[in-house]
Coordinates of C-alpha atoms and ligand atoms in Angstrom, one line a residue:
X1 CA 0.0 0.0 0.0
X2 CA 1.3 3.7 -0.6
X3 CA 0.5 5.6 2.3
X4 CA -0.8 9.4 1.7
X5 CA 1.5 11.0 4.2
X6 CA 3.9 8.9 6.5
X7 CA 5.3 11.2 9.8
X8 CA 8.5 10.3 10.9
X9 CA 8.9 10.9 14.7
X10 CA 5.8 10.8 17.2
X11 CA 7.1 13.2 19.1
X12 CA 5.3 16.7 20.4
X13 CA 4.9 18.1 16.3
X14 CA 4.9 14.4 14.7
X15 CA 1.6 13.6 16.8
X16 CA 0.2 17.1 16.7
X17 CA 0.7 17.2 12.9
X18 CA -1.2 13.3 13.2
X19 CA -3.8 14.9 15.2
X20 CA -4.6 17.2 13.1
X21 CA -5.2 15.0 9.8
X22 CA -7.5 12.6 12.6
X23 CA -10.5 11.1 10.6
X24 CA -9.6 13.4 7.4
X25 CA -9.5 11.9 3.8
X26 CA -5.9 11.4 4.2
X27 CA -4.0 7.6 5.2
X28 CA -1.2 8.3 7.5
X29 CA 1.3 6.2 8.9
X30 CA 3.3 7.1 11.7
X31 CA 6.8 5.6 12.7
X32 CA 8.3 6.1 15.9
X33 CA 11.4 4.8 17.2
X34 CA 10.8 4.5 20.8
X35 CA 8.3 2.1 22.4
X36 CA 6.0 5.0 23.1
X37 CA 5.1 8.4 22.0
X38 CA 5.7 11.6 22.8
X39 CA 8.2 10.9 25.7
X40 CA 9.7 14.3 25.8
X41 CA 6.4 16.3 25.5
X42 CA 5.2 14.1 28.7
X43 CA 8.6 15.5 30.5
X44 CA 8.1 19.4 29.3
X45 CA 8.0 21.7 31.9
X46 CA 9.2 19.6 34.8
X47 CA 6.7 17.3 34.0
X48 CA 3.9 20.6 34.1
X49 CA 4.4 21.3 30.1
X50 CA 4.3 24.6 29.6
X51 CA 2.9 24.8 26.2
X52 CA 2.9 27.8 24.9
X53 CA 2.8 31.7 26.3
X54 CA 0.8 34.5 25.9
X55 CA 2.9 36.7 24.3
X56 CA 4.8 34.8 21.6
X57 CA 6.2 36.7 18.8
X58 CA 8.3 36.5 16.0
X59 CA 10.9 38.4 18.5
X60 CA 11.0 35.0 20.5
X61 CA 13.0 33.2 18.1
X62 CA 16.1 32.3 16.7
X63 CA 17.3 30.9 13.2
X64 CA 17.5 31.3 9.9
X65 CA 13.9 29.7 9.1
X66 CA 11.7 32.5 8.9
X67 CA 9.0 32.2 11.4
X68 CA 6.5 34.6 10.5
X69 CA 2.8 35.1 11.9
X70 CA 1.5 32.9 10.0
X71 CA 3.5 30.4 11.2
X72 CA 2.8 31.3 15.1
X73 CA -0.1 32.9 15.8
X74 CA -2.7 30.3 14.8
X75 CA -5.5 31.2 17.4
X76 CA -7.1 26.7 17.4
X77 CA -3.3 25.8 18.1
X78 CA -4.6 24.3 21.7
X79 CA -8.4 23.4 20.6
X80 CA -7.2 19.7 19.5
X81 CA -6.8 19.2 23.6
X82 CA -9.6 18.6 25.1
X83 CA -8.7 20.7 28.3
X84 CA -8.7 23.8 30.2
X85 CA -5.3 26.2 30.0
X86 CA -4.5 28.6 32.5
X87 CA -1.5 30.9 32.8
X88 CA 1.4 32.0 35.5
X89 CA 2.1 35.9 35.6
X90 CA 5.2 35.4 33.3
X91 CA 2.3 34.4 30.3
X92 CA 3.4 30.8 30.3
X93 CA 0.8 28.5 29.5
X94 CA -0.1 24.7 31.2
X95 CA -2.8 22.1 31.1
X96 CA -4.9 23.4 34.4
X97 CA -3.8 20.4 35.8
X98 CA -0.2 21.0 35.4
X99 CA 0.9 17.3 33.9
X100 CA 2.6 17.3 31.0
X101 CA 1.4 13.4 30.4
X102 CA -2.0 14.8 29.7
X103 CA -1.3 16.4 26.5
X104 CA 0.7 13.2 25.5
X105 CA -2.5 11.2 26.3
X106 CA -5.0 13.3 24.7
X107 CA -3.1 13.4 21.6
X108 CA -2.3 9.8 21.7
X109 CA -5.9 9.0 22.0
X110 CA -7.0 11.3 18.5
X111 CA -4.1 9.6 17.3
X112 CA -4.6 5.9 18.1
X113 CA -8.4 5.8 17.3
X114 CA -8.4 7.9 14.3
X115 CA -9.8 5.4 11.3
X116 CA -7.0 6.9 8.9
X117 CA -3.5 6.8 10.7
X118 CA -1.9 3.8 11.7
X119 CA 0.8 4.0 14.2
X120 CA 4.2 2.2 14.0
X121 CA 6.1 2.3 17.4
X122 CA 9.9 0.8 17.5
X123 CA 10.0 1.8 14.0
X124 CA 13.4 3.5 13.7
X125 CA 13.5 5.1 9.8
X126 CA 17.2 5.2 8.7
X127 CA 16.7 6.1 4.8
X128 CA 14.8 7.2 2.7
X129 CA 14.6 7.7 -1.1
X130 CA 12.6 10.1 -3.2
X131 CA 9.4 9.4 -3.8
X132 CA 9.3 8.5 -1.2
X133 CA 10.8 5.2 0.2
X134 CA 11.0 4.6 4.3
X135 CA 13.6 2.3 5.0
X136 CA 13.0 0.8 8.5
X137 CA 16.1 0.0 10.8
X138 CA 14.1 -3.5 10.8
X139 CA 14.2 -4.2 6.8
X140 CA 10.8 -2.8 6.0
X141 CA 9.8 -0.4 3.3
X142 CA 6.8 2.2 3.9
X143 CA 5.5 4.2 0.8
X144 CA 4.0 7.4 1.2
X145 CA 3.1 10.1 -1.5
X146 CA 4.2 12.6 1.2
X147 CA 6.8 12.7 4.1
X148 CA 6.8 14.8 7.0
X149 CA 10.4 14.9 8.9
X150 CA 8.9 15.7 12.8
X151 CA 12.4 13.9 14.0
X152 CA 13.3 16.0 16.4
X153 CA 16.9 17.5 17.4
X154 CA 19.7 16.3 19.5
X155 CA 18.2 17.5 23.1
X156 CA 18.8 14.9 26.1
X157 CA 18.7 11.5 23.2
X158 CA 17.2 9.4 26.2
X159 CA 13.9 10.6 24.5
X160 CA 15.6 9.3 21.2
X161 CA 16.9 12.8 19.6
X162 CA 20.0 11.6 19.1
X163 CA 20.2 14.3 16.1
X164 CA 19.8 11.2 13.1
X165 CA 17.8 12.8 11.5
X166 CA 19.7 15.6 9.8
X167 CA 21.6 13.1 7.6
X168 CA 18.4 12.0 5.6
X169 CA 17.1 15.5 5.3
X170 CA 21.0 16.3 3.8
X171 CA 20.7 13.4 1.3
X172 CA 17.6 16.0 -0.3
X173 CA 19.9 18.9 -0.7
X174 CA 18.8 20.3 2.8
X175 CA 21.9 22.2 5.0
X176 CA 22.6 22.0 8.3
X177 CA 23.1 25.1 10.0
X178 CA 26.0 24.2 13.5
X179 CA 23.8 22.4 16.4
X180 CA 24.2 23.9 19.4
X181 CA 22.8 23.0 23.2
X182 CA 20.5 25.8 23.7
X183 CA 18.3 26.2 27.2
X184 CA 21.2 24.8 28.9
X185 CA 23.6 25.8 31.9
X186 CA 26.1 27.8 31.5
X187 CA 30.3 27.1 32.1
X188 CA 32.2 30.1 33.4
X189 CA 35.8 30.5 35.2
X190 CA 35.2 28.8 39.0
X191 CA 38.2 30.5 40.9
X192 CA 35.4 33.6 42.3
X193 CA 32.5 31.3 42.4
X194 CA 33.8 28.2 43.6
X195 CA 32.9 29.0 47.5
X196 CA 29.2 29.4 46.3
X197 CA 28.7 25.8 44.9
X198 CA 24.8 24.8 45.5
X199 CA 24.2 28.2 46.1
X200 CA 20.7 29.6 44.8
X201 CA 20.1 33.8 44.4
X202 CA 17.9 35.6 43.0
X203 CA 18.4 38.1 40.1
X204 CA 19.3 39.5 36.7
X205 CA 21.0 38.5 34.2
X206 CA 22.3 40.2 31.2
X207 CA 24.1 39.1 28.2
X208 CA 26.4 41.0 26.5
X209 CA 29.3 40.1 23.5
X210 CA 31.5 43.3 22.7
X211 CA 29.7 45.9 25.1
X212 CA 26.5 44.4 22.5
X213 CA 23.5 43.7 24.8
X214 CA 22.2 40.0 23.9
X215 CA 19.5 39.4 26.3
X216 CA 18.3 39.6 29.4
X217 CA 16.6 37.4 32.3
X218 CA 15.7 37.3 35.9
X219 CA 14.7 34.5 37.8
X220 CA 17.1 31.7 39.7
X221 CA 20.7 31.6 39.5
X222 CA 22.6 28.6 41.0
X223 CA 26.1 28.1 42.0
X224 CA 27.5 24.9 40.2
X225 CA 31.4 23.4 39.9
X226 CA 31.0 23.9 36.0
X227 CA 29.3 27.5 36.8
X228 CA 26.1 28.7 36.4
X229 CA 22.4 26.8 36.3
X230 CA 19.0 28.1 37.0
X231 CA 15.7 29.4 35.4
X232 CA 17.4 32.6 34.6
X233 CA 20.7 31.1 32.9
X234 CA 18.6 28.3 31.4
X235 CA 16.6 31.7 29.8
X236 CA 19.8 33.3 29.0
X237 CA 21.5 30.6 27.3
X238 CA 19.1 31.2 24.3
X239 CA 21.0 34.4 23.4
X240 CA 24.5 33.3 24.0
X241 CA 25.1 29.5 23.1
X242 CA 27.2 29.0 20.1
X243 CA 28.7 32.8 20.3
X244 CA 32.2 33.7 21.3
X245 CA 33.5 36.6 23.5
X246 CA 30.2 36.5 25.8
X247 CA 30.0 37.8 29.3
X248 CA 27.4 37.6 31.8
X249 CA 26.4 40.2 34.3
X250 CA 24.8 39.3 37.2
X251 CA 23.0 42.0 39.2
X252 CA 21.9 40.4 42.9
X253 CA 19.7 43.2 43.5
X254 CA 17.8 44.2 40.2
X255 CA 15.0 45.9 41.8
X256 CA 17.4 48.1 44.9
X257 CA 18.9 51.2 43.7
X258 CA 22.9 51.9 43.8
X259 CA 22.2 54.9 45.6
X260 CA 20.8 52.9 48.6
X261 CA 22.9 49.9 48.4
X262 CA 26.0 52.5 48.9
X263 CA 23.9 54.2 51.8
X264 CA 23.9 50.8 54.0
X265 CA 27.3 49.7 53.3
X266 CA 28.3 53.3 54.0
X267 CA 26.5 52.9 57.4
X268 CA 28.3 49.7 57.9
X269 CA 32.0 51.0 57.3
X270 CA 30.9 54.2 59.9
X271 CA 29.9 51.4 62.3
X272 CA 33.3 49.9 61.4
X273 CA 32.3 46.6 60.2
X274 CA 35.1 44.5 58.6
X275 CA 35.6 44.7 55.1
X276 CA 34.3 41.7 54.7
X277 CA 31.1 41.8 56.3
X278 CA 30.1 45.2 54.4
X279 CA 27.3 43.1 52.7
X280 CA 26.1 41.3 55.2
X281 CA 22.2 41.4 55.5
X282 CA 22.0 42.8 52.5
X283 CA 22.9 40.1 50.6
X284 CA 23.4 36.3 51.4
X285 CA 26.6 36.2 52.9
X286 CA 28.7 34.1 51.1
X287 CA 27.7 35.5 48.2
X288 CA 28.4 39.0 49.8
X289 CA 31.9 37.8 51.0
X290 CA 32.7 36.6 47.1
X291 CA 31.5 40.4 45.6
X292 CA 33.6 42.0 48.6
X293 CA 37.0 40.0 47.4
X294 CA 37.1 42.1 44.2
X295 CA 35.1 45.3 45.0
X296 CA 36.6 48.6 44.7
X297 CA 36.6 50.0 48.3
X298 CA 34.3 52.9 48.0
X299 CA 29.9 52.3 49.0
X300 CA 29.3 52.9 45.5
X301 CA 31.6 50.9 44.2
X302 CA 30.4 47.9 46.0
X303 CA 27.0 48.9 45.3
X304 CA 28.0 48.6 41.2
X305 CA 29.8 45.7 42.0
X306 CA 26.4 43.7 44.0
X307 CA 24.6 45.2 40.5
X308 CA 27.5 44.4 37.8
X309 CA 29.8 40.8 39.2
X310 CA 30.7 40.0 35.7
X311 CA 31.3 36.2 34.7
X312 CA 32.6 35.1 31.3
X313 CA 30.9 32.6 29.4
X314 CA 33.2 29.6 28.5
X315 CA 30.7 27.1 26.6
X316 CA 27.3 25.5 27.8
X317 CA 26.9 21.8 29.0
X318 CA 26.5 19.2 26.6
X319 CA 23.1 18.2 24.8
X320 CA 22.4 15.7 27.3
X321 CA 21.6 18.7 29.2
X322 CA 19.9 20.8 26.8
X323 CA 16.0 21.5 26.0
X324 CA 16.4 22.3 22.9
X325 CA 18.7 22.6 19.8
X326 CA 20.3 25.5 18.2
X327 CA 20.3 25.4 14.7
X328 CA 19.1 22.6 12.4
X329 CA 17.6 22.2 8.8
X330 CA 18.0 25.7 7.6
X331 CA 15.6 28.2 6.1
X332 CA 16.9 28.9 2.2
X333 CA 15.3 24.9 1.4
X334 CA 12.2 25.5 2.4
X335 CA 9.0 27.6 1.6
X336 CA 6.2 29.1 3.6
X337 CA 4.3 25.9 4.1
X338 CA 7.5 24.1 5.7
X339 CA 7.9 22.3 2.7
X340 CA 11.3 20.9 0.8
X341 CA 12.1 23.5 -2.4
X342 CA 14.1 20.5 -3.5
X343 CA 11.8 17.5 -3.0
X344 CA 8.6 18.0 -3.6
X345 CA 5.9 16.4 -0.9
X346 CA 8.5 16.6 2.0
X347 CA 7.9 18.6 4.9
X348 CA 9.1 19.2 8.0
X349 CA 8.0 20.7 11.9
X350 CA 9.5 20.8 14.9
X351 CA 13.3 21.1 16.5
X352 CA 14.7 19.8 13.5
X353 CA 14.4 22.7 11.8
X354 CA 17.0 25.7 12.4
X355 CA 14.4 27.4 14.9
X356 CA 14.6 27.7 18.4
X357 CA 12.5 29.7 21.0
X358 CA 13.5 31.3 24.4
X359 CA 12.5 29.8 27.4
X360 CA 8.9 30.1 28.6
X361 CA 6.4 27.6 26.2
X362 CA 8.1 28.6 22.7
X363 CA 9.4 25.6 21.8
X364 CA 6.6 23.8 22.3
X365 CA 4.3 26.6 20.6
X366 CA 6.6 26.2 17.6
X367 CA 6.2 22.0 17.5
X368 CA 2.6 22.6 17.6
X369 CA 2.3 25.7 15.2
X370 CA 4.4 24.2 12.7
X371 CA 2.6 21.0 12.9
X372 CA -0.4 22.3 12.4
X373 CA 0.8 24.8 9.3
X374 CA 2.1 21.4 7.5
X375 CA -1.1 19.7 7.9
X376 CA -3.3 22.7 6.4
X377 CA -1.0 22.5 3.6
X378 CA -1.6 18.5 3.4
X379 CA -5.4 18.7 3.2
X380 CA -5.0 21.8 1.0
X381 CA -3.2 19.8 -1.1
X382 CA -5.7 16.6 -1.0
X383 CA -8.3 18.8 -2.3
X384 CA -6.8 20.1 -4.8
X385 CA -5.9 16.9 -6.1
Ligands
FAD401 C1 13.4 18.1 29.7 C2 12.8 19.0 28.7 C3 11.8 19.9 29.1 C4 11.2 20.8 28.1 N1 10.3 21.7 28.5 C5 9.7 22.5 27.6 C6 8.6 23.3 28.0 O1 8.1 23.3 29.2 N2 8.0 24.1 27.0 C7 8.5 24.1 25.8 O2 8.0 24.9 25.0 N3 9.5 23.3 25.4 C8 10.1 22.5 26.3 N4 11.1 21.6 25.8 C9 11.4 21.5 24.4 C10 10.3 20.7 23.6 O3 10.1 19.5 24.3 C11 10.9 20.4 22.2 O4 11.2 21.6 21.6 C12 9.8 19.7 21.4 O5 9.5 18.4 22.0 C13 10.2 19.4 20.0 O6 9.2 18.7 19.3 P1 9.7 17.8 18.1 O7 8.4 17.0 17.7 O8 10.4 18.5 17.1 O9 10.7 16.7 18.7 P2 10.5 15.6 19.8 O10 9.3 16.0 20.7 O11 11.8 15.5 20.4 O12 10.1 14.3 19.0 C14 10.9 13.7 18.1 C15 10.5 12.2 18.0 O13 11.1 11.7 16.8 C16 11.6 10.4 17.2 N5 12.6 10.0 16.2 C17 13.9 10.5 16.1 N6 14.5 10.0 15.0 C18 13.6 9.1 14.5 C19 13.7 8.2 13.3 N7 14.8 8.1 12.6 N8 12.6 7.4 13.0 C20 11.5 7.5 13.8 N9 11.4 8.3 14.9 C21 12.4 9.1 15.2 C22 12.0 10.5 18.6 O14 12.1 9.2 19.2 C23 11.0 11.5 19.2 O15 9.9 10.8 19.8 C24 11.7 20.7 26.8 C25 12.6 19.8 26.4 C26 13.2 19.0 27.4 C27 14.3 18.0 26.9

């Protein structure tokens, strides 16, 4: 049999874009390499899923594939889950019952007892040929008049995004643009941080290359022996993996001003406090001890310094600690509907292209929205036909 449309990778945009052809005049078959589906989605979040936010934008992104609003701001993205939404003051979006497995579940149930699409778990695809031929890793061939690549990137491959993908969407003409760990922590120097180890604070931080401002994030930062983890690193990482010459500048008090930061360690020296100890109080200590070691000795030059401690970047951990992949299949190969300029019928969604969002629901939004822009142009196509 030749399939309509076979879905490589039942992951978050391989089972949205299934979801969305459910009980349509379309066949589907959909191969997945793991036992199950969607095993990262059901992990999203710390196991919450954040799925999307309410203020995505094109700003949000990265890449060379051009994500435009069209691509994002599909208003039914979350109607396929039959379930309420509700949002945190930061815009980012959940299942109201804050599990992750539930959108997994609803969209495996469209999925599995849709009369059209037939599913295909530990079904590993390692070739294919125009026309298309899918060549299982166990010997089989699947024809399909389309193909939709939904394989993922190279994120944490316990969830089987080992990055194998890329190779068959090469042997079409597609480039790869570098893969990079992107949500990630961060390595920095050790030698000012190393007495902090474990250490959480609370504060800004801003990203800059060359005096350039990158980015900016507040939230959690966390002391590690590598350097720096956290929501707010994890956030930050988005603008600085994969660049050179990066800084970070962490302010511990965004929200005090210098002028009264200076005003209590002024009172402090009058009440002759050691050197030392100037901070104390007004910051953890141990992290107020660290600042004081390279300080200048005036109150406002402390003050700068508990708004300004400056930490190189040196790299990110590995992609088995990463969300999400920098990079991917890039943008000049494909159109507006996600499909192949050079192979007619193949289309892609998801982290394998060279998208990536910032921290908060993007990536996610991005699976989804992408999913659901290459099965309009499926059923557009089927009825044109
Ligand atoms: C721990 C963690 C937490 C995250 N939390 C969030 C969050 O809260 N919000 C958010 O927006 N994003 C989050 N992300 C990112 C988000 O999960 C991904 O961006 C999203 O899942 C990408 O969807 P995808 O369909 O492209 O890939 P995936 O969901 O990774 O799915 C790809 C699927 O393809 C399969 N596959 C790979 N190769 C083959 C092959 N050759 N043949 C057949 N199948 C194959 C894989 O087994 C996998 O199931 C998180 C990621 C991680 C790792």
């Amino acid at each position: 049999m030749t399939y309509d449309l076979c879905i490589i990778g039942g992951g978050a945009s391989g089972l949205y874009l299934a979801s969305r052809l459910a009980n349509k005049n379309v066949s589907v078959i959909l191969c997945e390499s793991g036992e199950r589906l969607g095993r990262k989605l059901s992990a999203t979040g710390n196991g919450q899923g954040n799925v999307t936010n309410l203020n995505i934008s094109e700003k949000n992104y990265f890449g060379s594939v051009s994500v435009s609003d069209k691509l994002l701001l599909n208003k039914d993205l979350l109607s396929v889950f039959p379930m309420l939404f509700t949002a945190d003051k930061l815009g980012r979006v959940y299942p109201a019952g804050r599990q992750a497995s539930a959108l997994t579940d609803a969209l495996r149930r469209i999925v599995t007892t849709a009369s059209n699409i037939e599913v295909r778990l530990s079904s590993k695809a390692v070739r294919l040929e125009s026309g298309f031929v899918i060549h299982l890793q166990n010997g089989e061939k699947i024809y399909a008049d389309k193909l939709a690549l939904c394989a993922g990137g190279k994120a944490q491959k316990q969830f089987g995004t080992d990055g194998n993908a890329y190779a068959m969407a090469s042997r079409f003409g597609h480039k790869i643009s570098p893969l990079y760990p992107s949500l990630v922590q961060l390595k920095t120097p050790t030698d000012k941080i190393k007495t902090l180890k474990g250490l959480r604070a609370n504060g800004k931080v801003k990203a800059t290359q060359n005096g350039k401002v990158l980015g900016e994030a507040y939230g959690d930062i966390i002391f590690a022996d590598y350097g720096v983890t956290g929501n707010a690193i994890f956030a930050i990482s988005a603008f600085v993996s994969g660049k050179e010459n990066v800084e970070l500048q962490l302010s511990f008090l965004p929200d005090v001003a210098e002028k009264d930061i200076a005003e209590s360690v002024r009172k402090k020296i009058e009440l002759g406090y050691e050197r030392s100890e100037l901070l104390s109080g007004t910051l953890n200590n141990q992290i107020g001890r660290m600042i004081m070691k390279t300080a200048g000795s005036t109150p406002e030059q402390i003050a700068s310094a508990v708004k300004n401690f400056i930490l190189p970047v040196l790299g990110t951990l590995s992609f088995d600690y990463a969300q999400v992949t920098k990079g991917g299949i890039t943008g000049e190969g494909i159109n507006e509907n996600l499909e192949s300029k050079y192979a007619k019928g193949l289309y892609f969604a998801g982290e394998i292209l060279d998208v990536d969002g910032e921290c908060g629901g993007y990536n996610l939004h991005w699976a989804f929205s992408s999913a659901a822009v290459v099965a309009e142009a499926i059923l557009r196509n089927k009825r044109d036909i």
